[in-house]
Backbone as numpy.savetxt, mean C-alpha at the origin, in Angstrom:
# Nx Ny Nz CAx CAy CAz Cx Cy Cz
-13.26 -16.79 18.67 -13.69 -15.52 18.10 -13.50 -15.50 16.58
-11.98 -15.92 16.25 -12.08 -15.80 14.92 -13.41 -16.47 13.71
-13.39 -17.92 14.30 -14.48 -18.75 13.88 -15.50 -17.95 13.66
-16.33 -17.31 14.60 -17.20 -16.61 14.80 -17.40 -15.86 13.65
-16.77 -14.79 13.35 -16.37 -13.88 12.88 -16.36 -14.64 11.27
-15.59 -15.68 10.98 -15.62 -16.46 9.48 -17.68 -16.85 9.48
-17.37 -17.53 10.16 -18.95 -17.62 10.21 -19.99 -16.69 9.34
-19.77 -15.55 9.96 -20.64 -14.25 9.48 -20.01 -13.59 8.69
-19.18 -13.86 8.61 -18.78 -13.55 6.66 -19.14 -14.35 6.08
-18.95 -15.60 6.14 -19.16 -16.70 5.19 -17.89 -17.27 4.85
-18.45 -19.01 4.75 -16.65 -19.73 4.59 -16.73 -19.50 3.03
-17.90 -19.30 2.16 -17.27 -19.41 0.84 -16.43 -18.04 0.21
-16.55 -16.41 1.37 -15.60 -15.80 1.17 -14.06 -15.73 0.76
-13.75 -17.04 2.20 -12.32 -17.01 1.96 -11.88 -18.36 1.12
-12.90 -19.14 0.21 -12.53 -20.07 -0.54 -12.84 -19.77 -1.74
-13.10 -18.58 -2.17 -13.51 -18.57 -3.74 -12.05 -17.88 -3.85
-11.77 -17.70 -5.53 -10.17 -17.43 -6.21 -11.15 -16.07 -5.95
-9.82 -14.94 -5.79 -10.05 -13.72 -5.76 -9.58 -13.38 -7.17
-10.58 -12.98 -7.98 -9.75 -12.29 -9.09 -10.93 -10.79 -9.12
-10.42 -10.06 -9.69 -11.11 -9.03 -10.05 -12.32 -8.48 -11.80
-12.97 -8.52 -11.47 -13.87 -8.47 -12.90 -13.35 -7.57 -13.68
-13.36 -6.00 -12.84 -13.25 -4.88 -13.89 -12.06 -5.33 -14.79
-12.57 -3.93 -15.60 -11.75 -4.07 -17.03 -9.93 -3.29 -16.11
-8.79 -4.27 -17.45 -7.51 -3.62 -16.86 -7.20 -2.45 -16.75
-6.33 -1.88 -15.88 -6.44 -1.03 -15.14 -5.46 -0.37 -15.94
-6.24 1.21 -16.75 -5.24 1.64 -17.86 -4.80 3.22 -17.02
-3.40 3.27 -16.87 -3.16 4.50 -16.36 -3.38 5.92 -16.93
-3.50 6.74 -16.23 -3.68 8.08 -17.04 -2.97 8.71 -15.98
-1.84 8.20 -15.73 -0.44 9.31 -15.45 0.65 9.76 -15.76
0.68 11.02 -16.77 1.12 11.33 -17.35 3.17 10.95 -17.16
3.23 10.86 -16.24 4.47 10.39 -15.99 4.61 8.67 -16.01
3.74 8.13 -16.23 3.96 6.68 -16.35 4.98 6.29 -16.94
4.94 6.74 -18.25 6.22 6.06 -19.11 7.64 5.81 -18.72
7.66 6.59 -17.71 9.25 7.07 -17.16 9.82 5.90 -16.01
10.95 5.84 -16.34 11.66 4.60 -15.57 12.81 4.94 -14.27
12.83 4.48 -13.60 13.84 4.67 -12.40 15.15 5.32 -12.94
15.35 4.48 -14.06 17.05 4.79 -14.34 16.76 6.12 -15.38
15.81 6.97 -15.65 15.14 8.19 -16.26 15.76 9.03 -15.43
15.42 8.93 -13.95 15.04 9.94 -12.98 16.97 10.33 -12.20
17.64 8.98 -12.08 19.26 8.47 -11.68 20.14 9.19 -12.75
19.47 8.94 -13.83 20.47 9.85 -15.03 20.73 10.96 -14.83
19.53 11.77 -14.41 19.63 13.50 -14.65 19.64 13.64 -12.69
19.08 13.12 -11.97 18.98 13.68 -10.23 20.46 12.92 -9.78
20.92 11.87 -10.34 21.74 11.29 -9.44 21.42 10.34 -8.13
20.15 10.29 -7.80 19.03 9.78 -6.61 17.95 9.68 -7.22
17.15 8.71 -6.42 15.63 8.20 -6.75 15.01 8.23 -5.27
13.73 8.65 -5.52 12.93 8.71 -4.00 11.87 7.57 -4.37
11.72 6.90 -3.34 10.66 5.86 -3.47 9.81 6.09 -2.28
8.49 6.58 -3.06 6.95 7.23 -1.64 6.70 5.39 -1.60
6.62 5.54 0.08 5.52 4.07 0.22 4.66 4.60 0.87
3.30 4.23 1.38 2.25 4.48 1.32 1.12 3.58 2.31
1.97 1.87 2.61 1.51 1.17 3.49 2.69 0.70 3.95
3.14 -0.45 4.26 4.11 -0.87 5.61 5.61 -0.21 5.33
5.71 0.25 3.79 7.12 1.17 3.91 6.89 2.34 4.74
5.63 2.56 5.00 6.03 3.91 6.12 6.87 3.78 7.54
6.82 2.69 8.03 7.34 2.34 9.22 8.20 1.16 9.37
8.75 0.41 8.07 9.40 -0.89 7.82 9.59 -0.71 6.13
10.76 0.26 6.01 11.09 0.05 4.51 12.41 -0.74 4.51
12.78 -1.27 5.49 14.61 -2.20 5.32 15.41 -2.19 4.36
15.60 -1.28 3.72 16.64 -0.81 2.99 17.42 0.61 3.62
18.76 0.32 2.83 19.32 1.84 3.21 18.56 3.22 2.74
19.04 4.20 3.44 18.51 5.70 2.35 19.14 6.80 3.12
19.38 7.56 2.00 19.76 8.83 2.87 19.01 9.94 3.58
17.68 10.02 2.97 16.60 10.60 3.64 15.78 10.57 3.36
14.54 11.07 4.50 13.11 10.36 3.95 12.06 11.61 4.64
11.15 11.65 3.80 10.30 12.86 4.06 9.03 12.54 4.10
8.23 13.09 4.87 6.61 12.68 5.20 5.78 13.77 4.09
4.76 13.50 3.11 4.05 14.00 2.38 3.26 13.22 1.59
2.82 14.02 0.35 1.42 13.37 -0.35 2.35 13.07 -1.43
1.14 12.32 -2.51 1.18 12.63 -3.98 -0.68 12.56 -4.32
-1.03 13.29 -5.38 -2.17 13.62 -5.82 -2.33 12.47 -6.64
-3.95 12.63 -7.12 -4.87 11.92 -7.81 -4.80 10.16 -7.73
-4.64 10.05 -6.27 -4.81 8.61 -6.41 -5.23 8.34 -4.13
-6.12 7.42 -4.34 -6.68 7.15 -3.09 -6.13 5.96 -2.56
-5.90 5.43 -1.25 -5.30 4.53 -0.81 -6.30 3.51 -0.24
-6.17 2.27 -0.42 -7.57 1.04 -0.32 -7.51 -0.06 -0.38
-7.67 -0.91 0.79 -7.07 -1.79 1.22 -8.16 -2.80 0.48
-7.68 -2.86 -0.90 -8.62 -3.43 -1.78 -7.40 -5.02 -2.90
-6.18 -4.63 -1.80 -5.60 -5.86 -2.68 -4.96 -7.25 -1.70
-5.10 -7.96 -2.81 -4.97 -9.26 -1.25 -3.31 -9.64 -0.85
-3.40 -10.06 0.40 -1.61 -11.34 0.65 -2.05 -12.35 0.56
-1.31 -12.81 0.11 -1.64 -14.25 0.79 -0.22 -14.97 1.04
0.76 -14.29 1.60 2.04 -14.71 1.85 2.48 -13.93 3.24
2.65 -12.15 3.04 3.13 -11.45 4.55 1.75 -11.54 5.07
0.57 -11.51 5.00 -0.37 -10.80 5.89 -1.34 -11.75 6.37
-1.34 -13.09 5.00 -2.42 -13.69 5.19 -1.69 -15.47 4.61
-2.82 -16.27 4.12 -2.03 -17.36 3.21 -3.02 -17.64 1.93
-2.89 -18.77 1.54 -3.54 -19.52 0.02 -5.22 -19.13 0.90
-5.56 -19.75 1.96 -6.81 -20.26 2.83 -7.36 -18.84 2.73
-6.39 -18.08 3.70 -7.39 -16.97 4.15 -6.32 -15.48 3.58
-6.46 -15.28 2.45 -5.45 -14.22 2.26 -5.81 -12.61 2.71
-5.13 -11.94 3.23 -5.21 -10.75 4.23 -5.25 -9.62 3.16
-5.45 -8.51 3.72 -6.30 -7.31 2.96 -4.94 -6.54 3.12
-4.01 -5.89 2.19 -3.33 -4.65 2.35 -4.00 -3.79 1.04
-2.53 -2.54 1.21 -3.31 -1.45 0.73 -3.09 -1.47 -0.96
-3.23 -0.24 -1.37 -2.79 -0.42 -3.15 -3.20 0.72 -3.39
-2.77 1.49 -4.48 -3.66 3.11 -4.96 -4.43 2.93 -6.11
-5.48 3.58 -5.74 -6.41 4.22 -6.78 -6.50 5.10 -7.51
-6.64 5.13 -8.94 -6.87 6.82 -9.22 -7.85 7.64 -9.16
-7.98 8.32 -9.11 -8.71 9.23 -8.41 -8.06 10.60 -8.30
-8.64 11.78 -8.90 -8.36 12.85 -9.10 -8.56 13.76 -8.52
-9.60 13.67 -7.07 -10.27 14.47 -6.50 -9.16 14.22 -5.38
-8.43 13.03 -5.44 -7.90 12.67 -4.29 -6.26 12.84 -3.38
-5.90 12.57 -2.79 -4.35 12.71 -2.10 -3.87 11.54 -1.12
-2.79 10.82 -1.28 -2.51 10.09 -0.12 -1.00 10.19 0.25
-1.57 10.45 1.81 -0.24 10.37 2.40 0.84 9.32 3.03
2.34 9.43 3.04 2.94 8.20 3.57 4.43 8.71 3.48
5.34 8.37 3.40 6.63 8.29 3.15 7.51 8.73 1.89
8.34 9.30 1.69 9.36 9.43 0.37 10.44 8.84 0.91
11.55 7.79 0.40 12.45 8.04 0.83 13.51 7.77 -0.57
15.02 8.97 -0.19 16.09 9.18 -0.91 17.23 7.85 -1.06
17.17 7.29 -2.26 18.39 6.39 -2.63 19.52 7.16 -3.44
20.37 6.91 -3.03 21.71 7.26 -3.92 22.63 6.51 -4.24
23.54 6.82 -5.12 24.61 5.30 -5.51 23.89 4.46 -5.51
24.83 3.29 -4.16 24.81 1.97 -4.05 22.95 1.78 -3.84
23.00 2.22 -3.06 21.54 2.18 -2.70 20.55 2.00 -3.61
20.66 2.82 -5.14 19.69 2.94 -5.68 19.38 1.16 -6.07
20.32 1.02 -6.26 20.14 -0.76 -7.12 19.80 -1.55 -5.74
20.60 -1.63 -4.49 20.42 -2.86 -3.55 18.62 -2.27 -2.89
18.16 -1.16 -3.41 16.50 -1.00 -2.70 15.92 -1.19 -3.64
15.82 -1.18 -4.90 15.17 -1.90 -6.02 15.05 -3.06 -6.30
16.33 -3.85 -6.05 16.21 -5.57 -6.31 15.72 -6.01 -4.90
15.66 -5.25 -3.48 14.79 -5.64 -2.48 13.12 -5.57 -2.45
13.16 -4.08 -3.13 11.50 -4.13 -3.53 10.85 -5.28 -4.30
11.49 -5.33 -5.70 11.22 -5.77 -6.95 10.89 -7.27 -6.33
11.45 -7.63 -5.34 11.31 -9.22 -4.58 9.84 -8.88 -3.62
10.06 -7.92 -2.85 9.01 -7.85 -1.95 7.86 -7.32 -2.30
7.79 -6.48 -3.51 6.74 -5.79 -3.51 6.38 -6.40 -4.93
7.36 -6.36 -6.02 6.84 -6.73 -7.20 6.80 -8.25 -7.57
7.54 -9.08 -6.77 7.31 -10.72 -7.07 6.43 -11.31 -6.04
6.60 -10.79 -4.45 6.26 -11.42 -3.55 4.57 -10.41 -3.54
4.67 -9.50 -3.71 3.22 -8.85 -3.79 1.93 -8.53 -4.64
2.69 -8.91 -5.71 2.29 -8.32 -7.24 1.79 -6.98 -7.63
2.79 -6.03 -7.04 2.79 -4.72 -7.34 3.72 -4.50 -8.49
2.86 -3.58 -9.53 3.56 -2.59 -10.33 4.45 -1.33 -10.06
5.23 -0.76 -10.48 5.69 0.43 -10.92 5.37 1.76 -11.12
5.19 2.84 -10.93 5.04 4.06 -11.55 5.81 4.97 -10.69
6.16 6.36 -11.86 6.64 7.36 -11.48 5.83 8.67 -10.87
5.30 8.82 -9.75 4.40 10.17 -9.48 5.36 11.36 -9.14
4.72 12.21 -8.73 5.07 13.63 -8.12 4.78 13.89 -6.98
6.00 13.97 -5.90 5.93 13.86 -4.33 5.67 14.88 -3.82
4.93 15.60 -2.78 5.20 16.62 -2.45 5.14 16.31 -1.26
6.24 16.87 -0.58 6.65 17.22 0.95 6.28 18.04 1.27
5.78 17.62 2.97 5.13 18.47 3.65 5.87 19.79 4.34
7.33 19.66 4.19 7.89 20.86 4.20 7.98 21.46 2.96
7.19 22.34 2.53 6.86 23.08 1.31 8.49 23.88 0.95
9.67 23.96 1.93 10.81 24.15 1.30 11.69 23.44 0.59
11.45 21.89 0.82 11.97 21.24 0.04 11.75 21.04 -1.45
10.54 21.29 -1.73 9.79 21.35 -3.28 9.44 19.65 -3.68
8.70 20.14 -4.87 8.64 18.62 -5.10 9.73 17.83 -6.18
9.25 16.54 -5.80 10.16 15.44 -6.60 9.65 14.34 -6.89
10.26 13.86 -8.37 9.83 12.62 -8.84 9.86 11.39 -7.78
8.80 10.63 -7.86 9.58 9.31 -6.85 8.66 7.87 -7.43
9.19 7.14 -7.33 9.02 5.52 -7.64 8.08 4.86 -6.22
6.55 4.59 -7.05 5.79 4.12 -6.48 5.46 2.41 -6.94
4.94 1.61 -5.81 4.19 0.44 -6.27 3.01 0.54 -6.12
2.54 -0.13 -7.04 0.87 -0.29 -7.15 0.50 -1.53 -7.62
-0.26 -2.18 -6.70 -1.41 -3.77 -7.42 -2.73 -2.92 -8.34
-2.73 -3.53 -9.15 -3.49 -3.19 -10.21 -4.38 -4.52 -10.24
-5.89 -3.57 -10.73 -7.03 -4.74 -10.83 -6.97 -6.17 -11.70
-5.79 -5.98 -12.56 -6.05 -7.18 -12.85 -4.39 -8.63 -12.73
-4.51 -8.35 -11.57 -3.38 -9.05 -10.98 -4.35 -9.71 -9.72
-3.85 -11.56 -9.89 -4.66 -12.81 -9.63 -5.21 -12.69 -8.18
-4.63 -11.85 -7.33 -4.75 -11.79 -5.84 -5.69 -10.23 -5.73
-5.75 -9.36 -6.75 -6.58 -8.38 -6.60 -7.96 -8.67 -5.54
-8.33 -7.97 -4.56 -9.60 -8.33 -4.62 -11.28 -7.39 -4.61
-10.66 -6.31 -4.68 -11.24 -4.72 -5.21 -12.05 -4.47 -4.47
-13.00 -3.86 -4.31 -13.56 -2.91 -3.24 -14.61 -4.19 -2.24
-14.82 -3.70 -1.14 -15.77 -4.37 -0.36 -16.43 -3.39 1.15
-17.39 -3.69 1.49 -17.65 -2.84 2.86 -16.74 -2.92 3.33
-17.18 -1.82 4.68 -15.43 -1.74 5.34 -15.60 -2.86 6.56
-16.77 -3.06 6.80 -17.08 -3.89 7.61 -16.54 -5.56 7.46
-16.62 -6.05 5.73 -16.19 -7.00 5.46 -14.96 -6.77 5.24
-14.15 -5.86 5.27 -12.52 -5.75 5.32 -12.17 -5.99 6.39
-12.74 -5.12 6.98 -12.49 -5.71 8.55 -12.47 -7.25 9.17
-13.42 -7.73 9.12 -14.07 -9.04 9.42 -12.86 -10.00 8.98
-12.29 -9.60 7.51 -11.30 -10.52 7.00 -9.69 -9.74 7.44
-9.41 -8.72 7.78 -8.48 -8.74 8.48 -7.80 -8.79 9.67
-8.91 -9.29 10.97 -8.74 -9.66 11.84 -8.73 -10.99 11.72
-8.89 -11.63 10.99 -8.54 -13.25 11.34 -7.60 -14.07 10.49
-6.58 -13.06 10.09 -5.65 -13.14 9.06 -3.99 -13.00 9.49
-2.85 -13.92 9.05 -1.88 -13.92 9.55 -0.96 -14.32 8.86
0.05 -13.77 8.45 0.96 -14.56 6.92 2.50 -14.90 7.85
3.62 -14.05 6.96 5.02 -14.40 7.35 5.59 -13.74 7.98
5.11 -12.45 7.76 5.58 -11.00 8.83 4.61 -10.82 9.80
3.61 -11.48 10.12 2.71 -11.59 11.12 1.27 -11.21 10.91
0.16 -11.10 12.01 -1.03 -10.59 11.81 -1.53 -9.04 11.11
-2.33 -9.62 10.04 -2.95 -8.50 9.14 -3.07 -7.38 9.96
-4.06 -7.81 11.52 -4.40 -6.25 11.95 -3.74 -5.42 12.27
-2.40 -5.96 12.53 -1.22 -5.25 12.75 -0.91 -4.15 12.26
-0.41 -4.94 10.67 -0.43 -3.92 9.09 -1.83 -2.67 9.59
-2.76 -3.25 9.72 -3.68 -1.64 9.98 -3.66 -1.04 10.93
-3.13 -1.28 12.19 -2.83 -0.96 13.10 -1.86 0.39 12.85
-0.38 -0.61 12.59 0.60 0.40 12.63 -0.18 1.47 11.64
-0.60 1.55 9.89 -0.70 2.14 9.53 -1.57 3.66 10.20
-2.42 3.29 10.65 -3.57 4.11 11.13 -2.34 5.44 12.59
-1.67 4.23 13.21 -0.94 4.74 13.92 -0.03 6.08 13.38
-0.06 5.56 12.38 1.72 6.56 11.64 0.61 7.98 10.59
-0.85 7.87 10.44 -1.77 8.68 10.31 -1.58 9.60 11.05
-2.29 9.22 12.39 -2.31 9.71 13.53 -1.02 10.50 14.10
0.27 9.85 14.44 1.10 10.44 14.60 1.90 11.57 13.67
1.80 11.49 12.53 2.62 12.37 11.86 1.89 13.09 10.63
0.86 12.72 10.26 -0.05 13.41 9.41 -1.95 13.31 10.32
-1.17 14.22 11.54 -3.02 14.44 12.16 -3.58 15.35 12.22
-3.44 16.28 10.83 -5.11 17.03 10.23 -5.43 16.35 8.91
-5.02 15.10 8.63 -5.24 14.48 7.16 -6.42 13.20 7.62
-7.54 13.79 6.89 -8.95 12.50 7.25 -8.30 11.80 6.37
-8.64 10.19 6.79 -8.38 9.18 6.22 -9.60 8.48 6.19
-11.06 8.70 5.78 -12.20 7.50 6.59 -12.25 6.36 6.35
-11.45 6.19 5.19 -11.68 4.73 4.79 -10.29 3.94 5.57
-9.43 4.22 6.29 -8.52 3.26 6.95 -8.71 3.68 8.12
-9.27 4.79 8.80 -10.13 4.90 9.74 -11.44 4.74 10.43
-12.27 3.97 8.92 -13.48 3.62 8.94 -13.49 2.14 9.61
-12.37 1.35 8.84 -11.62 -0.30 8.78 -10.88 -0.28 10.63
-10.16 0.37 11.20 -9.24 0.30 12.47 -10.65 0.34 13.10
-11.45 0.83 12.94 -12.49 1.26 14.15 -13.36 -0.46 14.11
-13.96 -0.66 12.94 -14.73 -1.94 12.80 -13.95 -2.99 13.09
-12.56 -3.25 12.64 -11.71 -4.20 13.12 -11.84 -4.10 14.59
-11.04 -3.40 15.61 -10.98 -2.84 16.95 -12.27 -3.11 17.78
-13.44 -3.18 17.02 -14.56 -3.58 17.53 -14.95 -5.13 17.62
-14.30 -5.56 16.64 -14.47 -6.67 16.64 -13.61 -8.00 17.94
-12.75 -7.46 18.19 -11.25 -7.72 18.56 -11.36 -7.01 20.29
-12.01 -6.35 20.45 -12.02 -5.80 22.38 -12.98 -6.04 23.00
Protein backbone atom coordinates (compact mmCIF):
# COMPACT_ATOMS: atom_id res chain seq x y z
CA UNK A 1 0.00 0.00 0.00
CA UNK A 2 2.50 2.35 1.00
CA UNK A 3 4.41 1.89 -2.42
CA UNK A 4 1.28 2.55 -4.03
CA UNK A 5 0.54 5.54 -2.48
CA UNK A 6 4.59 6.93 -3.15
CA UNK A 7 3.84 6.05 -6.56
CA UNK A 8 1.03 8.64 -6.96
CA UNK A 9 2.69 11.18 -5.33
CA UNK A 10 5.73 10.77 -7.01
CA UNK A 11 9.29 9.38 -5.88
CA UNK A 12 10.81 12.77 -6.79
CA UNK A 13 8.52 14.24 -3.87
CA UNK A 14 10.23 12.58 -1.20
CA UNK A 15 13.81 13.06 -2.82
CA UNK A 16 14.02 16.65 -3.55
CA UNK A 17 15.71 18.97 -0.34
CA UNK A 18 12.69 20.58 1.19
CA UNK A 19 13.49 24.10 1.60
CA UNK A 20 11.02 26.79 1.42
CA UNK A 21 11.08 29.77 -1.25
CA UNK A 22 9.11 32.46 0.53
CA UNK A 23 10.73 35.36 1.84
CA UNK A 24 11.88 35.01 5.93
CA UNK A 25 9.39 34.84 8.08
CA UNK A 26 9.25 38.42 9.85
CA UNK A 27 7.06 38.48 13.00
CA UNK A 28 4.50 41.02 13.76
CA UNK A 29 3.94 40.00 17.39
CA UNK A 30 4.00 42.51 19.34
CA UNK A 31 5.23 40.50 22.25
CA UNK A 32 8.06 38.88 20.37
CA UNK A 33 10.83 40.62 21.89
CA UNK A 34 10.16 39.21 25.29
CA UNK A 35 12.08 36.30 26.79
CA UNK A 36 11.16 33.44 29.21
CA UNK A 37 13.30 34.80 31.97
CA UNK A 38 11.03 38.42 31.24
CA UNK A 39 7.91 36.62 32.18
CA UNK A 40 9.91 34.30 35.69
CA UNK A 41 11.10 37.71 36.91
CA UNK A 42 7.81 39.44 37.53
CA UNK A 43 5.07 35.90 37.52
CA UNK A 44 7.50 33.66 39.28
CA UNK A 45 6.12 30.77 36.56
CA UNK A 46 6.14 30.41 32.83
CA UNK A 47 3.28 28.66 30.85
CA UNK A 48 4.32 26.93 27.78
CA UNK A 49 0.91 26.53 25.07
CA UNK A 50 1.79 23.43 22.81
CA UNK A 51 -0.32 23.07 20.08
CA UNK A 52 0.76 19.56 18.44
CA UNK A 53 2.15 16.42 20.33
CA UNK A 54 2.63 18.62 23.66
CA UNK A 55 -1.04 18.34 23.93
CA UNK A 56 -1.00 14.77 24.93
CA UNK A 57 2.96 13.99 25.47
CA UNK A 58 4.64 17.09 26.97
CA UNK A 59 7.24 14.84 29.49
CA UNK A 60 8.18 17.31 31.59
CA UNK A 61 7.04 18.27 35.07
CA UNK A 62 4.26 21.14 35.64
CA UNK A 63 2.08 22.25 38.01
CA UNK A 64 -0.86 22.88 35.84
CA UNK A 65 -2.14 22.86 32.57
CA UNK A 66 -5.15 24.41 30.92
CA UNK A 67 -7.00 23.74 27.59
CA UNK A 68 -7.45 27.09 25.37
CA UNK A 69 -6.49 29.32 22.40
CA UNK A 70 -4.09 31.99 21.47
CA UNK A 71 -5.11 34.42 18.53
CA UNK A 72 -3.77 35.46 15.17
CA UNK A 73 -1.98 32.51 14.17
CA UNK A 74 -3.33 29.15 12.31
CA UNK A 75 -2.04 25.68 12.89
CA UNK A 76 -0.49 23.65 9.56
CA UNK A 77 1.03 20.79 9.16
CA UNK A 78 3.29 22.60 6.77
CA UNK A 79 6.74 21.73 8.55
CA UNK A 80 8.80 18.64 8.05
CA UNK A 81 10.63 15.58 10.61
CA UNK A 82 12.74 13.90 9.53
CA UNK A 83 13.90 12.38 12.86
CA UNK A 84 10.39 11.75 15.40
CA UNK A 85 7.88 11.35 12.57
CA UNK A 86 9.68 10.60 9.53
CA UNK A 87 13.67 10.25 8.30
CA UNK A 88 16.45 11.93 5.73
CA UNK A 89 14.30 9.53 2.78
CA UNK A 90 10.88 10.25 3.62
CA UNK A 91 10.52 13.09 6.20
CA UNK A 92 6.92 13.27 7.93
CA UNK A 93 4.58 16.30 8.05
CA UNK A 94 3.99 17.92 11.69
CA UNK A 95 2.42 20.98 12.69
CA UNK A 96 3.90 24.74 13.09
CA UNK A 97 1.86 28.23 13.38
CA UNK A 98 0.96 30.64 11.04
CA UNK A 99 0.11 34.12 11.28
CA UNK A 100 -2.84 34.93 10.57
CA UNK A 101 -5.09 37.40 12.15
CA UNK A 102 -8.42 36.30 11.30
CA UNK A 103 -7.35 33.23 13.08
CA UNK A 104 -7.21 31.05 16.63
CA UNK A 105 -5.59 27.79 17.59
CA UNK A 106 -6.30 25.59 20.09
CA UNK A 107 -4.09 23.10 22.35
CA UNK A 108 -2.56 23.11 25.74
CA UNK A 109 -0.92 25.76 28.34
CA UNK A 110 1.04 24.31 30.74
CA UNK A 111 2.45 25.99 34.31
CA UNK A 112 6.35 25.69 35.19
CA UNK A 113 7.61 26.89 38.43
CA UNK A 114 11.03 26.86 40.18
CA UNK A 115 12.86 23.84 39.32
CA UNK A 116 10.76 23.16 36.54
CA UNK A 117 11.08 26.27 34.75
CA UNK A 118 14.83 25.45 33.64
CA UNK A 119 14.62 21.30 33.54
CA UNK A 120 11.29 22.00 30.71
CA UNK A 121 13.25 24.44 28.76
CA UNK A 122 16.58 22.61 28.33
CA UNK A 123 14.07 19.51 27.45
CA UNK A 124 12.26 21.55 24.86
CA UNK A 125 15.22 23.57 23.58
CA UNK A 126 16.60 19.73 22.67
CA UNK A 127 13.31 18.50 21.37
CA UNK A 128 11.73 21.15 19.86
CA UNK A 129 14.45 23.73 19.16
CA UNK A 130 17.59 21.44 18.14
CA UNK A 131 15.85 18.22 17.33
CA UNK A 132 12.89 20.12 15.45
CA UNK A 133 13.98 23.40 14.38
CA UNK A 134 11.48 25.35 16.16
CA UNK A 135 11.74 28.91 17.29
CA UNK A 136 10.56 30.80 20.30
CA UNK A 137 7.89 33.34 20.96
CA UNK A 138 5.94 34.88 23.67
CA UNK A 139 1.90 34.94 22.88
CA UNK A 140 -1.19 35.58 24.94
CA UNK A 141 -3.07 32.44 26.27
CA UNK A 142 -6.44 32.41 26.83
CA UNK A 143 -8.16 29.73 28.80
CA UNK A 144 -11.13 28.30 28.17
CA UNK A 145 -12.20 28.82 31.66
CA UNK A 146 -12.73 32.54 31.19
CA UNK A 147 -12.07 32.71 35.23
CA UNK A 148 -8.75 32.08 35.08
CA UNK A 149 -7.88 35.16 32.71
CA UNK A 150 -5.27 35.34 30.42
CA UNK A 151 -1.48 34.74 30.47
CA UNK A 152 1.73 35.15 28.86
CA UNK A 153 3.09 31.72 27.65
CA UNK A 154 6.18 30.42 25.64
CA UNK A 155 5.42 29.04 22.28
CA UNK A 156 7.51 27.06 19.47
CA UNK A 157 7.30 27.76 16.04
CA UNK A 158 9.24 26.37 12.62
CA UNK A 159 9.50 29.24 10.59
CA UNK A 160 9.70 29.31 6.68
CA UNK A 161 12.98 29.59 6.44
CA UNK A 162 14.41 26.74 8.44
CA UNK A 163 16.07 23.73 6.03
CA UNK A 164 13.25 21.11 6.77
CA UNK A 165 10.37 23.77 6.26
CA UNK A 166 8.16 22.45 3.73
CA UNK A 167 5.12 25.06 3.47
CA UNK A 168 1.82 24.62 2.24
CA UNK A 169 0.57 21.66 0.00
CA UNK A 170 -3.00 19.98 -0.78
CA UNK A 171 -4.33 18.25 1.96
CA UNK A 172 -4.51 15.37 -0.08
CA UNK A 173 -0.68 15.42 -0.66
CA UNK A 174 -0.18 15.82 3.17
CA UNK A 175 -1.92 13.12 3.59
CA UNK A 176 -0.44 10.78 1.01
CA UNK A 177 3.00 11.72 2.73
CA UNK A 178 1.91 11.14 6.16
CA UNK A 179 0.73 7.86 5.98
CA UNK A 180 3.80 6.33 4.78
CA UNK A 181 6.00 7.99 7.22
CA UNK A 182 7.74 6.77 10.46
CA UNK A 183 10.69 8.33 12.53
CA UNK A 184 11.85 7.63 16.39
CA UNK A 185 8.69 8.15 18.33
CA UNK A 186 6.84 6.21 15.74
CA UNK A 187 4.33 6.56 12.74
CA UNK A 188 3.44 10.12 11.43
CA UNK A 189 -0.30 9.13 11.26
CA UNK A 190 -0.30 8.66 14.65
CA UNK A 191 0.92 12.35 15.44
CA UNK A 192 -2.49 13.17 13.38
CA UNK A 193 -4.35 10.83 14.79
CA UNK A 194 -3.85 11.59 18.39
CA UNK A 195 -4.01 15.25 17.48
CA UNK A 196 -7.43 15.27 15.74
CA UNK A 197 -8.42 12.99 18.73
CA UNK A 198 -7.59 15.59 21.59
CA UNK A 199 -9.80 18.21 18.99
CA UNK A 200 -12.50 16.12 19.26
CA UNK A 201 -12.34 15.26 22.80
CA UNK A 202 -11.79 18.42 24.58
CA UNK A 203 -12.27 21.32 22.21
CA UNK A 204 -15.63 19.88 20.18
CA UNK A 205 -17.35 23.10 18.98
CA UNK A 206 -13.82 24.32 17.56
CA UNK A 207 -13.75 23.58 13.42
CA UNK A 208 -10.47 22.61 12.59
CA UNK A 209 -10.82 21.80 8.50
CA UNK A 210 -7.56 21.78 7.75
CA UNK A 211 -6.41 18.84 10.37
CA UNK A 212 -9.74 17.55 9.82
CA UNK A 213 -9.59 17.89 6.17
CA UNK A 214 -5.83 15.73 6.42
CA UNK A 215 -7.37 12.71 9.28
CA UNK A 216 -10.20 12.16 6.83
CA UNK A 217 -7.89 11.82 3.42
CA UNK A 218 -5.21 10.02 5.41
CA UNK A 219 -8.01 7.46 7.04
CA UNK A 220 -9.09 6.96 3.54
CA UNK A 221 -6.24 6.04 2.38
CA UNK A 222 -5.27 3.52 5.18
CA UNK A 223 -9.04 1.44 5.64
Amino acid sequence: MHEAIERAVGSEFFKRKYTYLGRPRVSTNPLAAMKPHDITKEKGSLWIFGYGSLVWKPDFKYRKRSIGHIDGYKRRFWHGDDFYRGDKEKPGRVVTLVQDHDACTWGVAYEVTGSQVEESLQYLNTREAVGGGYVTEIVEFNPREEAQGKVLALVYIATSNNPIYLGPAPDTEIAAQIVICSGATGHNIEYLLRLAEFMRLYCPDVEDDHLFSIEAAALALVL
